mmCIF file of C-alpha atoms in Angstrom:
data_model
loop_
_atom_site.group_PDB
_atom_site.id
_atom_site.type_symbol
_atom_site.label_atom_id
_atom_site.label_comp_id
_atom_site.label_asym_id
_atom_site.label_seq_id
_atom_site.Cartn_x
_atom_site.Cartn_y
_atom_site.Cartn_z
ATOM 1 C CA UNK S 7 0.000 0.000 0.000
ATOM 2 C CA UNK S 8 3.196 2.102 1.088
ATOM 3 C CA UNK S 9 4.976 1.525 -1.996
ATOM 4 C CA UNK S 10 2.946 3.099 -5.157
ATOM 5 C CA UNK S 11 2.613 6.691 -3.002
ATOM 6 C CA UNK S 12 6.557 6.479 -2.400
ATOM 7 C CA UNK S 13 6.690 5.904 -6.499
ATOM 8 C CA UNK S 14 4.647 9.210 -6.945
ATOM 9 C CA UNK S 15 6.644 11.237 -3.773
ATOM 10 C CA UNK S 16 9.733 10.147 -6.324
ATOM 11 C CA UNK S 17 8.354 11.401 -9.141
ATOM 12 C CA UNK S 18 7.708 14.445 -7.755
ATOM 13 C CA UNK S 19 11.207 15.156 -6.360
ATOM 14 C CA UNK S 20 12.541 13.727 -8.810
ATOM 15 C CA UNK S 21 14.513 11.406 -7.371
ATOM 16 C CA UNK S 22 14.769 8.958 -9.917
ATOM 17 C CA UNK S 23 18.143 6.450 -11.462
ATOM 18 C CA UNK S 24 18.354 7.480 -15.379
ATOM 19 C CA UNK S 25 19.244 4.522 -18.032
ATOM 20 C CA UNK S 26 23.184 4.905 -18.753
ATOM 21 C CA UNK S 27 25.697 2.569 -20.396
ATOM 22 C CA UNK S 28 26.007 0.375 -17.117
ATOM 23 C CA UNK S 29 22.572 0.095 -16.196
ATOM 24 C CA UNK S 30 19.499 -2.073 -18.370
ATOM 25 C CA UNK S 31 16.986 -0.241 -17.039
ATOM 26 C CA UNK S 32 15.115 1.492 -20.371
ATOM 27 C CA UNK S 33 13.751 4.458 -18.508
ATOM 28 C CA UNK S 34 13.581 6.202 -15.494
ATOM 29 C CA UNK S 35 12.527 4.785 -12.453
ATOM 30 C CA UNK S 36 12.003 5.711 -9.194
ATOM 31 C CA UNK S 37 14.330 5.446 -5.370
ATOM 32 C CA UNK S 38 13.372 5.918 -2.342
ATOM 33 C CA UNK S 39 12.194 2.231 -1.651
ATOM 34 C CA UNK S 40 13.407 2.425 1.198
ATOM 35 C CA UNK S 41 10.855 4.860 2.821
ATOM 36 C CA UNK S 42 7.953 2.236 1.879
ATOM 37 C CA UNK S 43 10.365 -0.874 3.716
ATOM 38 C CA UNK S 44 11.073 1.122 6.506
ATOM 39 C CA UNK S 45 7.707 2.426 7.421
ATOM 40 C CA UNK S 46 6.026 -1.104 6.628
ATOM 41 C CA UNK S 47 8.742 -2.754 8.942
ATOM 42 C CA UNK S 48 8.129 -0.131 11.871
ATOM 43 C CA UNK S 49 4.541 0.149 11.751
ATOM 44 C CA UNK S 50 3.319 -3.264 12.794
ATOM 45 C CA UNK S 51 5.922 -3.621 15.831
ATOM 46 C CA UNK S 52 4.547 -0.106 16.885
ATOM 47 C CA UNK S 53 1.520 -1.452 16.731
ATOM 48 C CA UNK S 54 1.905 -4.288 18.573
ATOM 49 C CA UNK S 55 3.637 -1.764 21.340
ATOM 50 C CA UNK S 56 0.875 0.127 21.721
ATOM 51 C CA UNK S 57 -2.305 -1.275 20.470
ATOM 52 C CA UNK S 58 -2.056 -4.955 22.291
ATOM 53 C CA UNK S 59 -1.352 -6.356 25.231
ATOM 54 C CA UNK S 60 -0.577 -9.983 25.328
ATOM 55 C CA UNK S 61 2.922 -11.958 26.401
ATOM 56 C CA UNK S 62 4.737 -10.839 22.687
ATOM 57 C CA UNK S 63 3.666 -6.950 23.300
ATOM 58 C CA UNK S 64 4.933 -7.416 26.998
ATOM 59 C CA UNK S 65 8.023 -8.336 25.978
ATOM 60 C CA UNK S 66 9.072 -6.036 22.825
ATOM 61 C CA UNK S 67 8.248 -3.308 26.144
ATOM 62 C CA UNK S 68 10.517 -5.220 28.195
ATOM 63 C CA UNK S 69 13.009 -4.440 24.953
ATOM 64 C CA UNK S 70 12.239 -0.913 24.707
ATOM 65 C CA UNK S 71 15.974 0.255 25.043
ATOM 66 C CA UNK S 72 17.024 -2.161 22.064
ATOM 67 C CA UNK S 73 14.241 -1.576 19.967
ATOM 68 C CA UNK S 74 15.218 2.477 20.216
ATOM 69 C CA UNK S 75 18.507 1.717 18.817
ATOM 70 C CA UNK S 76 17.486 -0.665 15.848
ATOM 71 C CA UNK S 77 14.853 2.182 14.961
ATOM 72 C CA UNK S 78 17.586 5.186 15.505
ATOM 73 C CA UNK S 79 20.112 3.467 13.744
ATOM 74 C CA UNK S 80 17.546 2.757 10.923
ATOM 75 C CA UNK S 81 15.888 6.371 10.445
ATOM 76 C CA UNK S 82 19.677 7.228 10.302
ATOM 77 C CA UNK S 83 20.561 5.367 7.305
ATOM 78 C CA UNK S 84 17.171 5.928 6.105
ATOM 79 C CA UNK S 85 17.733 9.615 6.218
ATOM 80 C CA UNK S 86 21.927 9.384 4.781
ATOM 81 C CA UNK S 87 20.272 6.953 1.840
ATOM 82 C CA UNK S 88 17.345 9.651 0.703
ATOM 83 C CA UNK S 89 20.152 12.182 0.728
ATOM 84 C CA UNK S 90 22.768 10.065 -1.349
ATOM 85 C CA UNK S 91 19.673 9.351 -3.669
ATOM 86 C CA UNK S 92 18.558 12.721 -3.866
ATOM 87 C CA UNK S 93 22.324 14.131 -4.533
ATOM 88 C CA UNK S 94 24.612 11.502 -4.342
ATOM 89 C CA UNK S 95 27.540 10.965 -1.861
ATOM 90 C CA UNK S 96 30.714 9.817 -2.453
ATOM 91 C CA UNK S 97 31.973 6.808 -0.207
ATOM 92 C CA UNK S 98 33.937 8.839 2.209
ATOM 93 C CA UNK S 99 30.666 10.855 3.360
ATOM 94 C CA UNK S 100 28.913 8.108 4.130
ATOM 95 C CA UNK S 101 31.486 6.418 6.302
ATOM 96 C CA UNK S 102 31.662 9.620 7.956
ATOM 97 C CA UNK S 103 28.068 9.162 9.308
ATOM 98 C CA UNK S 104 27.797 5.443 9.007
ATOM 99 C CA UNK S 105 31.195 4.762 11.469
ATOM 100 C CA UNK S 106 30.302 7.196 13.831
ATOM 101 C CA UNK S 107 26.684 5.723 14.120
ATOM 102 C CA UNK S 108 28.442 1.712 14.670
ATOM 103 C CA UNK S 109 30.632 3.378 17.498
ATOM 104 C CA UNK S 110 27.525 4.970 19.478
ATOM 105 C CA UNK S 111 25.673 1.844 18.720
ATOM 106 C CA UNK S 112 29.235 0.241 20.330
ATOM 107 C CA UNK S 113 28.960 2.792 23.466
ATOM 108 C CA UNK S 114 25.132 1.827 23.799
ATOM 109 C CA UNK S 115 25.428 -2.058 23.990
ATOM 110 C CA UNK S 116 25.513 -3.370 20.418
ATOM 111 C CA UNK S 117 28.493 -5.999 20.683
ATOM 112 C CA UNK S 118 29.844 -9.202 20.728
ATOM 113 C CA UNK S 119 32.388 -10.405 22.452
ATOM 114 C CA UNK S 120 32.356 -14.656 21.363
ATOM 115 C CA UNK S 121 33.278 -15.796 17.760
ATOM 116 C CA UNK S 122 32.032 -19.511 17.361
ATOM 117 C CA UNK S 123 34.454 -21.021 14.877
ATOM 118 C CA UNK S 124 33.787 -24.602 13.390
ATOM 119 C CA UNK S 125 35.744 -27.719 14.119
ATOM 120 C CA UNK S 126 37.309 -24.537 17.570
ATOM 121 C CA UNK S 127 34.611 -23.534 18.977
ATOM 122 C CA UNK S 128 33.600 -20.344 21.285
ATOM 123 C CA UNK S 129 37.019 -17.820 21.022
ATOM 124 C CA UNK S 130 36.980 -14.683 23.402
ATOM 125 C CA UNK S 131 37.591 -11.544 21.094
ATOM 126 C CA UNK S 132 39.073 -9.430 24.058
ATOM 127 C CA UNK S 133 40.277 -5.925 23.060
ATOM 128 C CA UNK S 134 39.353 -6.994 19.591
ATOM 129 C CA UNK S 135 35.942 -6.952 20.260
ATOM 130 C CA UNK S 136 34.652 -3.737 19.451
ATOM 131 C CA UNK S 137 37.201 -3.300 16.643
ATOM 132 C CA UNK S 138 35.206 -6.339 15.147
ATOM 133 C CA UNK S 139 31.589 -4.904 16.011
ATOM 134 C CA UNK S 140 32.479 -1.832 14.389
ATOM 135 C CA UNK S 141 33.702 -3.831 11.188
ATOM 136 C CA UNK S 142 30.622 -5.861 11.136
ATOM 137 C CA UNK S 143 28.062 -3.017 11.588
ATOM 138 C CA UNK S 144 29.767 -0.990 8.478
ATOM 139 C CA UNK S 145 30.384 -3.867 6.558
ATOM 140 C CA UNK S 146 26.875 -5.170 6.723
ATOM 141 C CA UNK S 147 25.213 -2.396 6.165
ATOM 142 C CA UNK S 148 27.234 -1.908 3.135
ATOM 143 C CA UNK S 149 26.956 -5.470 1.769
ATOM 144 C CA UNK S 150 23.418 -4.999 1.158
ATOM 145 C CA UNK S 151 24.365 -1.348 -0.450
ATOM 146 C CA UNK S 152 26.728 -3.217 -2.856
ATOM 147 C CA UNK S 153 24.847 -6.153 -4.466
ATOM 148 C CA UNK S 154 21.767 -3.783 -5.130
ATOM 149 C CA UNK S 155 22.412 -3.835 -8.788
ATOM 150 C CA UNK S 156 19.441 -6.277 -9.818
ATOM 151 C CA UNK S 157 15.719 -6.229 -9.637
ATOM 152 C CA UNK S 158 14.899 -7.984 -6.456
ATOM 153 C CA UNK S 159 18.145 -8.967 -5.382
ATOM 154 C CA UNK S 160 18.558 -6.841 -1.976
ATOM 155 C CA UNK S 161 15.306 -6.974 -1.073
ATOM 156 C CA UNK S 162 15.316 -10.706 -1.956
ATOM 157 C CA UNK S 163 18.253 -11.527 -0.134
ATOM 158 C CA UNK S 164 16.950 -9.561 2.898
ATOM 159 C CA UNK S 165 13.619 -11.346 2.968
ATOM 160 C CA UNK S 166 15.069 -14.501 2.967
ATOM 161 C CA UNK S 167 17.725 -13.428 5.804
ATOM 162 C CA UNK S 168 14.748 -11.792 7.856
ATOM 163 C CA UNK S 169 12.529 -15.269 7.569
ATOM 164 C CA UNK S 170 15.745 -17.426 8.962
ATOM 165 C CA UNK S 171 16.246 -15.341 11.697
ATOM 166 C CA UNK S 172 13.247 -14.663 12.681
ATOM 167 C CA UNK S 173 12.693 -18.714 12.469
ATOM 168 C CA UNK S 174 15.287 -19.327 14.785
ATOM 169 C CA UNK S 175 14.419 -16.643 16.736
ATOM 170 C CA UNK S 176 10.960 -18.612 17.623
ATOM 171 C CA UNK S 177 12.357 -21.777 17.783
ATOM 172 C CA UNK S 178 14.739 -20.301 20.612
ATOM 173 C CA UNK S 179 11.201 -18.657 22.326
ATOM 174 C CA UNK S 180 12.934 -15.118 21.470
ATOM 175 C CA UNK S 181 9.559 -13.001 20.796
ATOM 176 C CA UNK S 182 11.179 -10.029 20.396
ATOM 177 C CA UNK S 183 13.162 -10.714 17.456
ATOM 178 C CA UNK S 184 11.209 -13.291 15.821
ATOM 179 C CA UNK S 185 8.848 -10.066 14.907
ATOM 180 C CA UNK S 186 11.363 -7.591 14.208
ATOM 181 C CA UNK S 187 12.737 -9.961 11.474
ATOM 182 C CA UNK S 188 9.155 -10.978 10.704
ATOM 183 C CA UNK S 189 7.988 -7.582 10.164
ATOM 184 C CA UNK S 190 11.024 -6.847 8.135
ATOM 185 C CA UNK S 191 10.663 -10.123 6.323
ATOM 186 C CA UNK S 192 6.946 -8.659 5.098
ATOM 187 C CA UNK S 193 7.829 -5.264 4.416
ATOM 188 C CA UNK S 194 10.214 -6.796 2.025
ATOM 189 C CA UNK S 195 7.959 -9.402 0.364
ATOM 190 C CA UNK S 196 5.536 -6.129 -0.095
ATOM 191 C CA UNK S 197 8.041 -4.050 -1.715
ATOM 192 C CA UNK S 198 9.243 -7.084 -4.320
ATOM 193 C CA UNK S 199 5.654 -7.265 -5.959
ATOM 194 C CA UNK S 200 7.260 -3.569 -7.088
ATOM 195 C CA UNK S 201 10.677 -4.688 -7.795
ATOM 196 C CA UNK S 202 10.623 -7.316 -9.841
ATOM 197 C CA UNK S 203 11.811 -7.437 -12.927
ATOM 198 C CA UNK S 204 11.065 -4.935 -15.392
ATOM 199 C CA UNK S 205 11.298 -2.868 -11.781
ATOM 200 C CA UNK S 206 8.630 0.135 -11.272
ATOM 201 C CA UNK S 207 10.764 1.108 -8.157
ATOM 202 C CA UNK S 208 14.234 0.262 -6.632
ATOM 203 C CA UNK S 209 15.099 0.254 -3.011
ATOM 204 C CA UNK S 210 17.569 3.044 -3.239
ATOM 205 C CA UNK S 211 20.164 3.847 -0.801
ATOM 206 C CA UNK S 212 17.611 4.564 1.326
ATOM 207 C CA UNK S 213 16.169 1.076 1.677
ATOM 208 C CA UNK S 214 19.418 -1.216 1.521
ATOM 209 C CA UNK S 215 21.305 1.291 4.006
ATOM 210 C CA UNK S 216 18.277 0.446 5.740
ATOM 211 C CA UNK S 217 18.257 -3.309 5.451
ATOM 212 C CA UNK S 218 21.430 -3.604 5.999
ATOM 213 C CA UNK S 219 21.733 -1.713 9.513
ATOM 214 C CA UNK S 220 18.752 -3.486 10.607
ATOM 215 C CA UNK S 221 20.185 -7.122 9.975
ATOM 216 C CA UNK S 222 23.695 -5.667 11.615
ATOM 217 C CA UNK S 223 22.097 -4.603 14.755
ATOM 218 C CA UNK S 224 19.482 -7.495 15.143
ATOM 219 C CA UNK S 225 22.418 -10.412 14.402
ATOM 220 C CA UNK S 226 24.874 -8.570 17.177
ATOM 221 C CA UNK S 227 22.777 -8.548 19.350
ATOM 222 C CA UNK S 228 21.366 -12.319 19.148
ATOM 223 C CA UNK S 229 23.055 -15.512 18.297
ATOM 224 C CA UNK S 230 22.371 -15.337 14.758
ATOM 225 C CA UNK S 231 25.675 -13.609 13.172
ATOM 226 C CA UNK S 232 26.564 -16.895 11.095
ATOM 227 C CA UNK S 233 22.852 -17.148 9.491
ATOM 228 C CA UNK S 234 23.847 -13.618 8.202
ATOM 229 C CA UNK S 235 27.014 -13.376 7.419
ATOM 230 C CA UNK S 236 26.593 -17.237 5.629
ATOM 231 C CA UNK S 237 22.892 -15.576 3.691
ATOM 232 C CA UNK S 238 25.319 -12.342 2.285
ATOM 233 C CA UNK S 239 27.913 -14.651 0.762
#
């Protein structure tokens, strides 16, 4: 429902990728994806923090503090991605916002300090700990960035990253992220009956900064890094 007013906010702005010798797209199409994904990912677990009260609400309440970071951090790229689509931003400017954002997220909480390596087992990062969070909150973020060159492929690969993690996420009685990847898992399956192939819309910075930050966040902060990190390769 989000999607086709986002198509028309980007044709009014604008904001909109142009065919050129790289890209197979035969005419102009709209960004800003990312505004429909975010909303329709935020909007349900809102919902359920206000309008319900049964043991799931109780505890996404109980995870208030958390749930203000993923939802910070994602307005934040949210907000870096409509400006890079809107004007476009070399690299260096967005690592100027994006690594400042992973070390508050550090200060705040968002870490890991175990690295479960096959055939080893659990190894104690120590001081390399945050160096490591940092890494994987920037790198994520960008990975999804990066391979958001094909109709449906970000979006596609987030959906299916969302649906495993919020499946193990239930199996392991963890309410609280079984519906933040849910509801991001949705907002994604929404958005790709748009971004299919021939595309009417792409995700823009604005969505797969998005995506991307919200995986990074969710997977450091449960025991699903691997599903991740294994789903982006």
């Amino acid at each position: 429902m989000l999607t086709p007013l986002v198509i028309r906010l980007a044709f009014r702005w604008g904001v909109l990728d142009d065919p050129a010798h790289r890209k197979t797209h035969p005419k102009p199409t709209p960004l800003l994806g990312g505004l429909a994904v975010a909303a329709a990912t935020w909007l349900p677990i809102l919902a359920l923090l206000f309008a319900y009260e049964n043991r799931i609400s109780i505890e996404l309440r109980e995870n208030l503090t958390v749930l203000g970071m993923m939802f910070v951090a994602g307005v934040s790229m949210v907000a870096l991605g409509v400006v890079d689509d809107r004007q476009g931003l070399t690299a260096k400017w967005k690592f100027l916002v994006q690594v400042p954002l992973a070390l508050a997220l550090l200060s705040a909480g968002v870490h890991f300090d175990m690295l479960s390596v096959p055939f080893v087992g659990s190894i104690a990062l120590g001081w390399f700990a945050p160096v490591l969070t940092v890494l994987w909150l920037v790198g994520i973020t960008n990975a999804l960035n990066l391979i958001d060159g094909v109709d449906g492929l970000a979006a596609g690969v987030a959906l299916f990253v969302a649906l495993t993690n919020g499946v193990i996420a239930a199996m392991h009685n963890n309410a609280f992220m079984a519906v933040t990847m849910f509801s991001l898992a949705g907002a994604c399956t929404g958005f790709l009956r748009y971004n299919w192939n021939p595309a009417r819309i792409f995700l823009g910075d604005s969505g797969s900064l998005f995506l991307g930050i919200t995986l990074a966040v969710s997977s450091a902060l449960s025991v699903q890094k691997a599903t991740v990190a294994v789903s982006m390769l």
